[in-house]
Amino acid sequence: MKNLNLIFLGPPGAGKGTIAKDVVERYGVPHISTGDMLRDAVSAGSELGKKVKSVMESGQLVSDELLFDLVKDRLSKKDCVNGFILDGYPRNLDQAKALDKILQEINLSLTAVIFLDVSEEEVVKRISNRRVCPKCSRVYNLISLKPKNDTVCDDDSTPLIQREDDKAETVRKRYNIYIEKTAPLVKLYKGRNQIVTIDASGTVDKVDEIVFNTLEELRQE
Ligand code: ADP
Ligand code: ADP
């Protein structure tokens, strides 16, 4: 059976992190979210975190150089040899080239790019209602994935917060950056016959079902 060496691609708020976590539960592959890794660095106050905090809060992309080292180190760990989900990387054409180089150096190849296709209107709605636990990073939604108890995390009762970059003004900016820099990757990977486009406009259960079916097919190929 084929390994699941995957990229999850899609606009901010498409549901990449949510669906990736469900795939992790089923297939046990590591979820590599560059956004989560960078946010962890900011919370820890590390050198990397200090460098990226204001860029992230303003909704801009962090430099390709910083991402290169972060992703290369993570993909080089032993747990990636049986599969992985890259979520939030690559974000532009230069990062896609850098990823080609990284994968070649560590002797891995991509199985597929899962493109979660959702309208701008729907992602803006999903993001404006996204709330996260500042302690364990679990992601909720005030409409579609509510915490059991109104405003605190189900797992550790920490009050939920809205990400700084999820505030309305920044969301538009991030979406525009996605259209300008990240959306061209759909064409790139289509040209390589590696894209699988998923209609991600339905409920989480529905999207999970489509993705699981797709992954089963990919594994059998
Ligand atoms: P979302 O899940 O809403 O798409 P992420 O959590 O992936 O957002 O990313 C949050 C922020 O982290 C980005 O706006 C950017 O500042 C930074 N970031 C994450 N991944 C990358 C990347 N591959 N290149 C540059 N910046 C990144
Ligand atoms: P991304 O990682 O692509 O930025 P998230 O997984 O964080 O997206 O999802 C964005 C928001 O939308 C979160 O609040 C999440 O709970 C919610 N969400 C995710 N998938 C769906 C879906 N299929 N339908 C409705 N809401 C969703």
PDB file of C-alpha atoms and ligand atoms in Angstrom:
ATOM      1  CA  MET A   1       0.000   0.000   0.000  1.00  0.00           C
ATOM      2  CA  LYS A   2       1.078   3.510  -0.748  1.00  0.00           C
ATOM      3  CA  ASN A   3       2.175   5.928   1.943  1.00  0.00           C
ATOM      4  CA  LEU A   4       0.057   9.011   2.530  1.00  0.00           C
ATOM      5  CA  ASN A   5       2.581  11.797   1.929  1.00  0.00           C
ATOM      6  CA  LEU A   6       0.144  14.671   1.640  1.00  0.00           C
ATOM      7  CA  ILE A   7      -0.169  18.411   1.313  1.00  0.00           C
ATOM      8  CA  PHE A   8      -3.433  19.996   2.453  1.00  0.00           C
ATOM      9  CA  LEU A   9      -4.002  23.107   0.368  1.00  0.00           C
ATOM     10  CA  GLY A  10      -6.806  25.651   0.612  1.00  0.00           C
ATOM     11  CA  PRO A  11      -7.700  29.154   1.740  1.00  0.00           C
ATOM     12  CA  PRO A  12      -7.361  30.198   5.382  1.00  0.00           C
ATOM     13  CA  GLY A  13     -10.388  28.824   7.209  1.00  0.00           C
ATOM     14  CA  ALA A  14     -11.127  26.069   4.679  1.00  0.00           C
ATOM     15  CA  GLY A  15     -10.901  23.398   7.383  1.00  0.00           C
ATOM     16  CA  LYS A  16      -7.379  22.081   6.710  1.00  0.00           C
ATOM     17  CA  GLY A  17      -6.471  21.714  10.384  1.00  0.00           C
ATOM     18  CA  THR A  18      -9.842  20.226  11.326  1.00  0.00           C
ATOM     19  CA  ILE A  19      -9.847  17.585   8.590  1.00  0.00           C
ATOM     20  CA  ALA A  20      -6.119  16.867   9.069  1.00  0.00           C
ATOM     21  CA  LYS A  21      -6.756  15.997  12.731  1.00  0.00           C
ATOM     22  CA  ASP A  22      -9.447  13.492  11.691  1.00  0.00           C
ATOM     23  CA  VAL A  23      -7.077  11.925   9.158  1.00  0.00           C
ATOM     24  CA  VAL A  24      -4.394  11.683  11.856  1.00  0.00           C
ATOM     25  CA  GLU A  25      -6.824   9.845  14.096  1.00  0.00           C
ATOM     26  CA  ARG A  26      -7.606   7.310  11.383  1.00  0.00           C
ATOM     27  CA  TYR A  27      -4.199   6.801   9.785  1.00  0.00           C
ATOM     28  CA  GLY A  28      -1.744   7.791  12.503  1.00  0.00           C
ATOM     29  CA  VAL A  29       0.372   9.986  10.227  1.00  0.00           C
ATOM     30  CA  PRO A  30       1.870  13.146  11.779  1.00  0.00           C
ATOM     31  CA  HIS A  31       0.112  16.477  11.183  1.00  0.00           C
ATOM     32  CA  ILE A  32       2.679  19.133  10.308  1.00  0.00           C
ATOM     33  CA  SER A  33       1.006  22.518  10.576  1.00  0.00           C
ATOM     34  CA  THR A  34       3.467  25.345  10.001  1.00  0.00           C
ATOM     35  CA  GLY A  35       0.933  27.787  11.493  1.00  0.00           C
ATOM     36  CA  ASP A  36       0.762  25.716  14.717  1.00  0.00           C
ATOM     37  CA  MET A  37       4.560  25.381  14.837  1.00  0.00           C
ATOM     38  CA  LEU A  38       5.024  29.136  14.422  1.00  0.00           C
ATOM     39  CA  ARG A  39       2.326  29.936  17.004  1.00  0.00           C
ATOM     40  CA  ASP A  40       4.023  27.540  19.447  1.00  0.00           C
ATOM     41  CA  ALA A  41       7.302  29.391  18.880  1.00  0.00           C
ATOM     42  CA  VAL A  42       5.559  32.713  19.598  1.00  0.00           C
ATOM     43  CA  SER A  43       3.990  31.363  22.818  1.00  0.00           C
ATOM     44  CA  ALA A  44       7.330  29.924  23.946  1.00  0.00           C
ATOM     45  CA  GLY A  45       9.033  33.279  23.279  1.00  0.00           C
ATOM     46  CA  SER A  46      11.865  31.547  21.366  1.00  0.00           C
ATOM     47  CA  GLU A  47      14.194  33.381  18.969  1.00  0.00           C
ATOM     48  CA  LEU A  48      12.050  32.204  16.059  1.00  0.00           C
ATOM     49  CA  GLY A  49       8.892  33.296  17.882  1.00  0.00           C
ATOM     50  CA  LYS A  50      10.252  36.810  18.446  1.00  0.00           C
ATOM     51  CA  LYS A  51      11.108  37.111  14.766  1.00  0.00           C
ATOM     52  CA  VAL A  52       7.675  36.076  13.480  1.00  0.00           C
ATOM     53  CA  LYS A  53       5.173  37.443  16.019  1.00  0.00           C
ATOM     54  CA  SER A  54       4.368  40.800  14.437  1.00  0.00           C
ATOM     55  CA  VAL A  55       4.419  39.444  10.868  1.00  0.00           C
ATOM     56  CA  MET A  56       1.900  36.767  11.819  1.00  0.00           C
ATOM     57  CA  GLU A  57      -0.373  39.140  13.695  1.00  0.00           C
ATOM     58  CA  SER A  58      -0.515  41.443  10.681  1.00  0.00           C
ATOM     59  CA  GLY A  59      -1.570  38.528   8.445  1.00  0.00           C
ATOM     60  CA  GLN A  60       1.546  38.584   6.231  1.00  0.00           C
ATOM     61  CA  LEU A  61       3.634  35.559   5.326  1.00  0.00           C
ATOM     62  CA  VAL A  62       6.760  34.720   7.316  1.00  0.00           C
ATOM     63  CA  SER A  63       9.983  34.572   5.248  1.00  0.00           C
ATOM     64  CA  ASP A  64      10.643  31.535   3.080  1.00  0.00           C
ATOM     65  CA  GLU A  65      14.089  31.034   4.695  1.00  0.00           C
ATOM     66  CA  LEU A  66      12.651  30.574   8.186  1.00  0.00           C
ATOM     67  CA  LEU A  67      10.067  28.125   6.863  1.00  0.00           C
ATOM     68  CA  PHE A  68      12.676  26.118   4.960  1.00  0.00           C
ATOM     69  CA  ASP A  69      14.617  25.164   8.084  1.00  0.00           C
ATOM     70  CA  LEU A  70      11.474  24.552  10.119  1.00  0.00           C
ATOM     71  CA  VAL A  71       9.945  22.206   7.537  1.00  0.00           C
ATOM     72  CA  LYS A  72      13.164  20.435   6.645  1.00  0.00           C
ATOM     73  CA  ASP A  73      13.916  19.625  10.295  1.00  0.00           C
ATOM     74  CA  ARG A  74      10.386  18.374  10.882  1.00  0.00           C
ATOM     75  CA  LEU A  75      10.135  16.227   7.736  1.00  0.00           C
ATOM     76  CA  SER A  76      13.532  14.703   8.532  1.00  0.00           C
ATOM     77  CA  LYS A  77      12.195  13.174  11.752  1.00  0.00           C
ATOM     78  CA  LYS A  78      11.682   9.429  11.788  1.00  0.00           C
ATOM     79  CA  ASP A  79       7.896   9.551  12.151  1.00  0.00           C
ATOM     80  CA  CYS A  80       7.506  10.996   8.631  1.00  0.00           C
ATOM     81  CA  VAL A  81       8.836   7.936   6.811  1.00  0.00           C
ATOM     82  CA  ASN A  82       5.399   6.279   6.918  1.00  0.00           C
ATOM     83  CA  GLY A  83       3.460   9.347   5.820  1.00  0.00           C
ATOM     84  CA  PHE A  84       2.682  12.943   6.792  1.00  0.00           C
ATOM     85  CA  ILE A  85       0.233  15.781   6.268  1.00  0.00           C
ATOM     86  CA  LEU A  86       1.735  19.158   5.468  1.00  0.00           C
ATOM     87  CA  ASP A  87      -0.827  21.821   6.404  1.00  0.00           C
ATOM     88  CA  GLY A  88      -0.074  25.443   5.536  1.00  0.00           C
ATOM     89  CA  TYR A  89       3.098  24.705   3.560  1.00  0.00           C
ATOM     90  CA  PRO A  90       3.962  25.441   0.783  1.00  0.00           C
ATOM     91  CA  ARG A  91       2.300  28.877   0.577  1.00  0.00           C
ATOM     92  CA  ASN A  92       3.918  30.251  -2.604  1.00  0.00           C
ATOM     93  CA  LEU A  93       5.811  29.039  -5.667  1.00  0.00           C
ATOM     94  CA  ASP A  94       9.243  29.486  -4.078  1.00  0.00           C
ATOM     95  CA  GLN A  95       8.179  27.353  -1.112  1.00  0.00           C
ATOM     96  CA  ALA A  96       6.876  24.701  -3.508  1.00  0.00           C
ATOM     97  CA  LYS A  97      10.321  24.587  -5.145  1.00  0.00           C
ATOM     98  CA  ALA A  98      11.970  24.488  -1.739  1.00  0.00           C
ATOM     99  CA  LEU A  99       9.757  21.567  -0.768  1.00  0.00           C
ATOM    100  CA  ASP A 100      10.793  19.672  -3.919  1.00  0.00           C
ATOM    101  CA  LYS A 101      14.395  20.119  -2.795  1.00  0.00           C
ATOM    102  CA  ILE A 102      13.711  19.047   0.793  1.00  0.00           C
ATOM    103  CA  LEU A 103      11.836  15.909  -0.280  1.00  0.00           C
ATOM    104  CA  GLN A 104      14.567  14.977  -2.733  1.00  0.00           C
ATOM    105  CA  GLU A 105      17.239  15.406  -0.062  1.00  0.00           C
ATOM    106  CA  ILE A 106      15.433  13.199   2.427  1.00  0.00           C
ATOM    107  CA  ASN A 107      14.357  10.727  -0.232  1.00  0.00           C
ATOM    108  CA  LEU A 108      10.581  11.089   0.064  1.00  0.00           C
ATOM    109  CA  SER A 109       7.977  11.927  -2.559  1.00  0.00           C
ATOM    110  CA  LEU A 110       4.468  13.364  -2.520  1.00  0.00           C
ATOM    111  CA  THR A 111       1.488  11.058  -2.891  1.00  0.00           C
ATOM    112  CA  ALA A 112      -1.069  13.815  -3.509  1.00  0.00           C
ATOM    113  CA  VAL A 113      -2.128  17.366  -2.826  1.00  0.00           C
ATOM    114  CA  ILE A 114      -5.569  17.534  -1.243  1.00  0.00           C
ATOM    115  CA  PHE A 115      -7.162  20.824  -2.272  1.00  0.00           C
ATOM    116  CA  LEU A 116     -10.016  21.870   0.026  1.00  0.00           C
ATOM    117  CA  ASP A 117     -12.172  24.029  -2.196  1.00  0.00           C
ATOM    118  CA  VAL A 118     -14.501  26.495  -0.394  1.00  0.00           C
ATOM    119  CA  SER A 119     -15.939  29.882  -1.393  1.00  0.00           C
ATOM    120  CA  GLU A 120     -14.619  33.151   0.016  1.00  0.00           C
ATOM    121  CA  GLU A 121     -17.966  33.815   1.666  1.00  0.00           C
ATOM    122  CA  GLU A 122     -17.869  30.489   3.523  1.00  0.00           C
ATOM    123  CA  VAL A 123     -14.249  30.838   4.708  1.00  0.00           C
ATOM    124  CA  VAL A 124     -14.884  34.339   6.007  1.00  0.00           C
ATOM    125  CA  LYS A 125     -17.859  32.972   7.950  1.00  0.00           C
ATOM    126  CA  ARG A 126     -15.841  30.011   9.287  1.00  0.00           C
ATOM    127  CA  ILE A 127     -12.888  32.173  10.320  1.00  0.00           C
ATOM    128  CA  SER A 128     -14.929  34.888  12.004  1.00  0.00           C
ATOM    129  CA  ASN A 129     -16.488  32.199  14.202  1.00  0.00           C
ATOM    130  CA  ARG A 130     -13.239  30.305  14.866  1.00  0.00           C
ATOM    131  CA  ARG A 131     -12.157  30.216  18.506  1.00  0.00           C
ATOM    132  CA  VAL A 132      -9.098  28.440  19.884  1.00  0.00           C
ATOM    133  CA  CYS A 133      -7.874  27.208  23.222  1.00  0.00           C
ATOM    134  CA  PRO A 134      -4.731  29.205  24.059  1.00  0.00           C
ATOM    135  CA  LYS A 135      -3.479  26.311  26.193  1.00  0.00           C
ATOM    136  CA  CYS A 136      -3.904  23.181  24.007  1.00  0.00           C
ATOM    137  CA  SER A 137      -4.617  24.870  20.609  1.00  0.00           C
ATOM    138  CA  ARG A 138      -7.830  22.889  20.041  1.00  0.00           C
ATOM    139  CA  VAL A 139      -9.970  24.637  17.429  1.00  0.00           C
ATOM    140  CA  TYR A 140     -13.705  25.297  17.791  1.00  0.00           C
ATOM    141  CA  ASN A 141     -16.363  27.169  15.875  1.00  0.00           C
ATOM    142  CA  LEU A 142     -19.138  29.191  17.469  1.00  0.00           C
ATOM    143  CA  ILE A 143     -21.599  27.909  14.844  1.00  0.00           C
ATOM    144  CA  SER A 144     -20.426  24.557  13.508  1.00  0.00           C
ATOM    145  CA  LEU A 145     -18.169  23.064  16.209  1.00  0.00           C
ATOM    146  CA  LYS A 146     -19.286  24.595  19.473  1.00  0.00           C
ATOM    147  CA  PRO A 147     -17.555  23.875  22.766  1.00  0.00           C
ATOM    148  CA  LYS A 148     -19.818  21.975  25.174  1.00  0.00           C
ATOM    149  CA  ASN A 149     -19.689  24.802  27.623  1.00  0.00           C
ATOM    150  CA  ASP A 150     -20.161  28.067  25.779  1.00  0.00           C
ATOM    151  CA  THR A 151     -16.768  29.756  26.000  1.00  0.00           C
ATOM    152  CA  VAL A 152     -14.270  27.318  27.517  1.00  0.00           C
ATOM    153  CA  CYS A 153     -12.215  24.412  26.148  1.00  0.00           C
ATOM    154  CA  ASP A 154     -13.832  20.949  26.532  1.00  0.00           C
ATOM    155  CA  ASP A 155     -10.452  19.422  27.400  1.00  0.00           C
ATOM    156  CA  ASP A 156      -8.961  21.803  29.952  1.00  0.00           C
ATOM    157  CA  SER A 157     -11.635  24.462  30.697  1.00  0.00           C
ATOM    158  CA  THR A 158      -9.371  27.305  29.560  1.00  0.00           C
ATOM    159  CA  PRO A 159     -11.341  30.313  28.234  1.00  0.00           C
ATOM    160  CA  LEU A 160     -11.284  30.293  24.422  1.00  0.00           C
ATOM    161  CA  ILE A 161      -9.847  33.206  22.463  1.00  0.00           C
ATOM    162  CA  GLN A 162      -9.994  34.578  18.932  1.00  0.00           C
ATOM    163  CA  ARG A 163      -6.667  34.517  17.066  1.00  0.00           C
ATOM    164  CA  GLU A 164      -5.309  38.033  16.536  1.00  0.00           C
ATOM    165  CA  ASP A 165      -5.125  37.391  12.785  1.00  0.00           C
ATOM    166  CA  ASP A 166      -8.736  36.136  12.686  1.00  0.00           C
ATOM    167  CA  LYS A 167     -10.106  39.625  13.311  1.00  0.00           C
ATOM    168  CA  ALA A 168     -12.143  40.932  10.360  1.00  0.00           C
ATOM    169  CA  GLU A 169      -9.625  43.419   8.876  1.00  0.00           C
ATOM    170  CA  THR A 170      -6.802  40.876   8.818  1.00  0.00           C
ATOM    171  CA  VAL A 171      -8.917  38.057   7.409  1.00  0.00           C
ATOM    172  CA  ARG A 172      -9.503  39.941   4.129  1.00  0.00           C
ATOM    173  CA  LYS A 173      -5.806  40.645   3.820  1.00  0.00           C
ATOM    174  CA  ARG A 174      -4.921  36.986   4.394  1.00  0.00           C
ATOM    175  CA  TYR A 175      -7.484  35.899   1.833  1.00  0.00           C
ATOM    176  CA  ASN A 176      -6.021  38.290  -0.751  1.00  0.00           C
ATOM    177  CA  ILE A 177      -2.518  36.972  -0.041  1.00  0.00           C
ATOM    178  CA  TYR A 178      -3.871  33.453  -0.510  1.00  0.00           C
ATOM    179  CA  ILE A 179      -5.353  34.362  -3.913  1.00  0.00           C
ATOM    180  CA  GLU A 180      -2.192  36.107  -5.034  1.00  0.00           C
ATOM    181  CA  LYS A 181       0.509  33.781  -3.680  1.00  0.00           C
ATOM    182  CA  THR A 182      -0.957  30.406  -2.733  1.00  0.00           C
ATOM    183  CA  ALA A 183      -3.772  29.753  -5.220  1.00  0.00           C
ATOM    184  CA  PRO A 184      -1.256  29.471  -8.133  1.00  0.00           C
ATOM    185  CA  LEU A 185      -0.044  26.251  -6.498  1.00  0.00           C
ATOM    186  CA  VAL A 186      -3.285  24.572  -7.565  1.00  0.00           C
ATOM    187  CA  LYS A 187      -2.223  25.018 -11.174  1.00  0.00           C
ATOM    188  CA  LEU A 188       1.325  23.894 -10.448  1.00  0.00           C
ATOM    189  CA  TYR A 189       0.250  20.609  -8.845  1.00  0.00           C
ATOM    190  CA  LYS A 190      -2.518  20.099 -11.430  1.00  0.00           C
ATOM    191  CA  GLY A 191       0.184  20.228 -14.076  1.00  0.00           C
ATOM    192  CA  ARG A 192       1.944  17.443 -12.184  1.00  0.00           C
ATOM    193  CA  ASN A 193      -1.275  15.445 -11.908  1.00  0.00           C
ATOM    194  CA  GLN A 194      -1.076  15.499  -8.151  1.00  0.00           C
ATOM    195  CA  ILE A 195      -4.134  17.549  -7.171  1.00  0.00           C
ATOM    196  CA  VAL A 196      -7.306  16.037  -5.802  1.00  0.00           C
ATOM    197  CA  THR A 197      -9.993  18.711  -5.500  1.00  0.00           C
ATOM    198  CA  ILE A 198     -12.421  18.185  -2.630  1.00  0.00           C
ATOM    199  CA  ASP A 199     -15.705  20.051  -2.283  1.00  0.00           C
ATOM    200  CA  ALA A 200     -15.144  21.274   1.274  1.00  0.00           C
ATOM    201  CA  SER A 201     -18.315  23.348   1.537  1.00  0.00           C
ATOM    202  CA  GLY A 202     -20.280  20.707   3.454  1.00  0.00           C
ATOM    203  CA  THR A 203     -20.270  19.741   7.125  1.00  0.00           C
ATOM    204  CA  VAL A 204     -17.111  18.376   8.751  1.00  0.00           C
ATOM    205  CA  ASP A 205     -18.604  14.849   8.622  1.00  0.00           C
ATOM    206  CA  LYS A 206     -19.313  15.199   4.924  1.00  0.00           C
ATOM    207  CA  VAL A 207     -15.832  16.522   4.110  1.00  0.00           C
ATOM    208  CA  ASP A 208     -14.260  13.773   6.254  1.00  0.00           C
ATOM    209  CA  GLU A 209     -16.185  11.186   4.269  1.00  0.00           C
ATOM    210  CA  ILE A 210     -15.020  12.528   0.893  1.00  0.00           C
ATOM    211  CA  VAL A 211     -11.421  12.815   2.104  1.00  0.00           C
ATOM    212  CA  PHE A 212     -11.355   9.314   3.654  1.00  0.00           C
ATOM    213  CA  ASN A 213     -12.716   7.793   0.419  1.00  0.00           C
ATOM    214  CA  THR A 214     -10.100   9.674  -1.578  1.00  0.00           C
ATOM    215  CA  LEU A 215      -7.281   8.524   0.696  1.00  0.00           C
ATOM    216  CA  GLU A 216      -8.385   4.898   0.455  1.00  0.00           C
ATOM    217  CA  GLU A 217      -8.196   5.154  -3.331  1.00  0.00           C
ATOM    218  CA  LEU A 218      -4.777   6.799  -3.175  1.00  0.00           C
ATOM    219  CA  ARG A 219      -3.465   4.059  -0.912  1.00  0.00           C
ATOM    220  CA  GLN A 220      -4.591   1.351  -3.337  1.00  0.00           C
ATOM    221  CA  GLU A 221      -3.139   2.940  -6.491  1.00  0.00           C
TER     222      GLU A 221
HETATM  223  P1  ADP B   1      -4.754  29.318   8.402  1.00  0.00           P
HETATM  224  O1  ADP B   1      -4.900  27.959   9.060  1.00  0.00           O
HETATM  225  O2  ADP B   1      -5.827  30.236   8.857  1.00  0.00           O
HETATM  226  O3  ADP B   1      -4.614  29.200   6.924  1.00  0.00           O
HETATM  227  P2  ADP B   1      -2.085  29.205   9.422  1.00  0.00           P
HETATM  228  O4  ADP B   1      -2.259  28.747  10.808  1.00  0.00           O
HETATM  229  O5  ADP B   1      -1.688  28.193   8.400  1.00  0.00           O
HETATM  230  O6  ADP B   1      -3.423  29.942   8.953  1.00  0.00           O
HETATM  231  O7  ADP B   1      -1.042  30.378   9.352  1.00  0.00           O
HETATM  232  C1  ADP B   1      -1.102  31.479  10.219  1.00  0.00           C
HETATM  233  C2  ADP B   1       0.040  32.436   9.878  1.00  0.00           C
HETATM  234  O8  ADP B   1       1.306  31.762  10.072  1.00  0.00           O
HETATM  235  C3  ADP B   1       0.088  32.913   8.431  1.00  0.00           C
HETATM  236  O9  ADP B   1      -0.775  33.998   8.171  1.00  0.00           O
HETATM  237  C4  ADP B   1       1.572  33.287   8.298  1.00  0.00           C
HETATM  238  O10 ADP B   1       1.867  34.512   8.946  1.00  0.00           O
HETATM  239  C5  ADP B   1       2.258  32.167   9.084  1.00  0.00           C
HETATM  240  N1  ADP B   1       2.576  31.011   8.236  1.00  0.00           N
HETATM  241  C6  ADP B   1       2.131  29.733   8.373  1.00  0.00           C
HETATM  242  N2  ADP B   1       2.627  28.934   7.418  1.00  0.00           N
HETATM  243  C7  ADP B   1       3.418  29.730   6.636  1.00  0.00           C
HETATM  244  C8  ADP B   1       4.190  29.517   5.461  1.00  0.00           C
HETATM  245  N3  ADP B   1       4.262  28.303   4.882  1.00  0.00           N
HETATM  246  N4  ADP B   1       4.873  30.561   4.945  1.00  0.00           N
HETATM  247  C9  ADP B   1       4.821  31.775   5.500  1.00  0.00           C
HETATM  248  N5  ADP B   1       4.089  32.065   6.585  1.00  0.00           N
HETATM  249  C10 ADP B   1       3.394  31.060   7.162  1.00  0.00           C
HETATM  250  P1  ADP B   2      -7.776  26.086   8.347  1.00  0.00           P
HETATM  251  O1  ADP B   2      -6.831  25.170   9.068  1.00  0.00           O
HETATM  252  O2  ADP B   2      -7.939  25.740   6.891  1.00  0.00           O
HETATM  253  O3  ADP B   2      -7.471  27.537   8.548  1.00  0.00           O
HETATM  254  P2  ADP B   2      -9.713  25.264  10.398  1.00  0.00           P
HETATM  255  O4  ADP B   2      -9.630  23.774  10.377  1.00  0.00           O
HETATM  256  O5  ADP B   2      -9.094  25.980  11.528  1.00  0.00           O
HETATM  257  O6  ADP B   2      -9.232  25.844   8.957  1.00  0.00           O
HETATM  258  O7  ADP B   2     -11.275  25.638  10.291  1.00  0.00           O
HETATM  259  C1  ADP B   2     -11.682  27.005  10.278  1.00  0.00           C
HETATM  260  C2  ADP B   2     -12.920  27.162  11.164  1.00  0.00           C
HETATM  261  O8  ADP B   2     -14.045  26.529  10.538  1.00  0.00           O
HETATM  262  C3  ADP B   2     -12.809  26.505  12.533  1.00  0.00           C
HETATM  263  O9  ADP B   2     -13.556  27.284  13.447  1.00  0.00           O
HETATM  264  C4  ADP B   2     -13.450  25.119  12.349  1.00  0.00           C
HETATM  265  O10 ADP B   2     -14.038  24.663  13.562  1.00  0.00           O
HETATM  266  C5  ADP B   2     -14.515  25.417  11.306  1.00  0.00           C
HETATM  267  N1  ADP B   2     -14.742  24.354  10.323  1.00  0.00           N
HETATM  268  C6  ADP B   2     -13.824  23.504   9.796  1.00  0.00           C
HETATM  269  N2  ADP B   2     -14.389  22.699   8.869  1.00  0.00           N
HETATM  270  C7  ADP B   2     -15.698  23.065   8.791  1.00  0.00           C
HETATM  271  C8  ADP B   2     -16.833  22.624   8.007  1.00  0.00           C
HETATM  272  N3  ADP B   2     -16.713  21.631   7.097  1.00  0.00           N
HETATM  273  N4  ADP B   2     -18.026  23.229   8.189  1.00  0.00           N
HETATM  274  C9  ADP B   2     -18.152  24.227   9.092  1.00  0.00           C
HETATM  275  N5  ADP B   2     -17.143  24.689   9.866  1.00  0.00           N
HETATM  276  C10 ADP B   2     -15.921  24.125   9.720  1.00  0.00           C
END
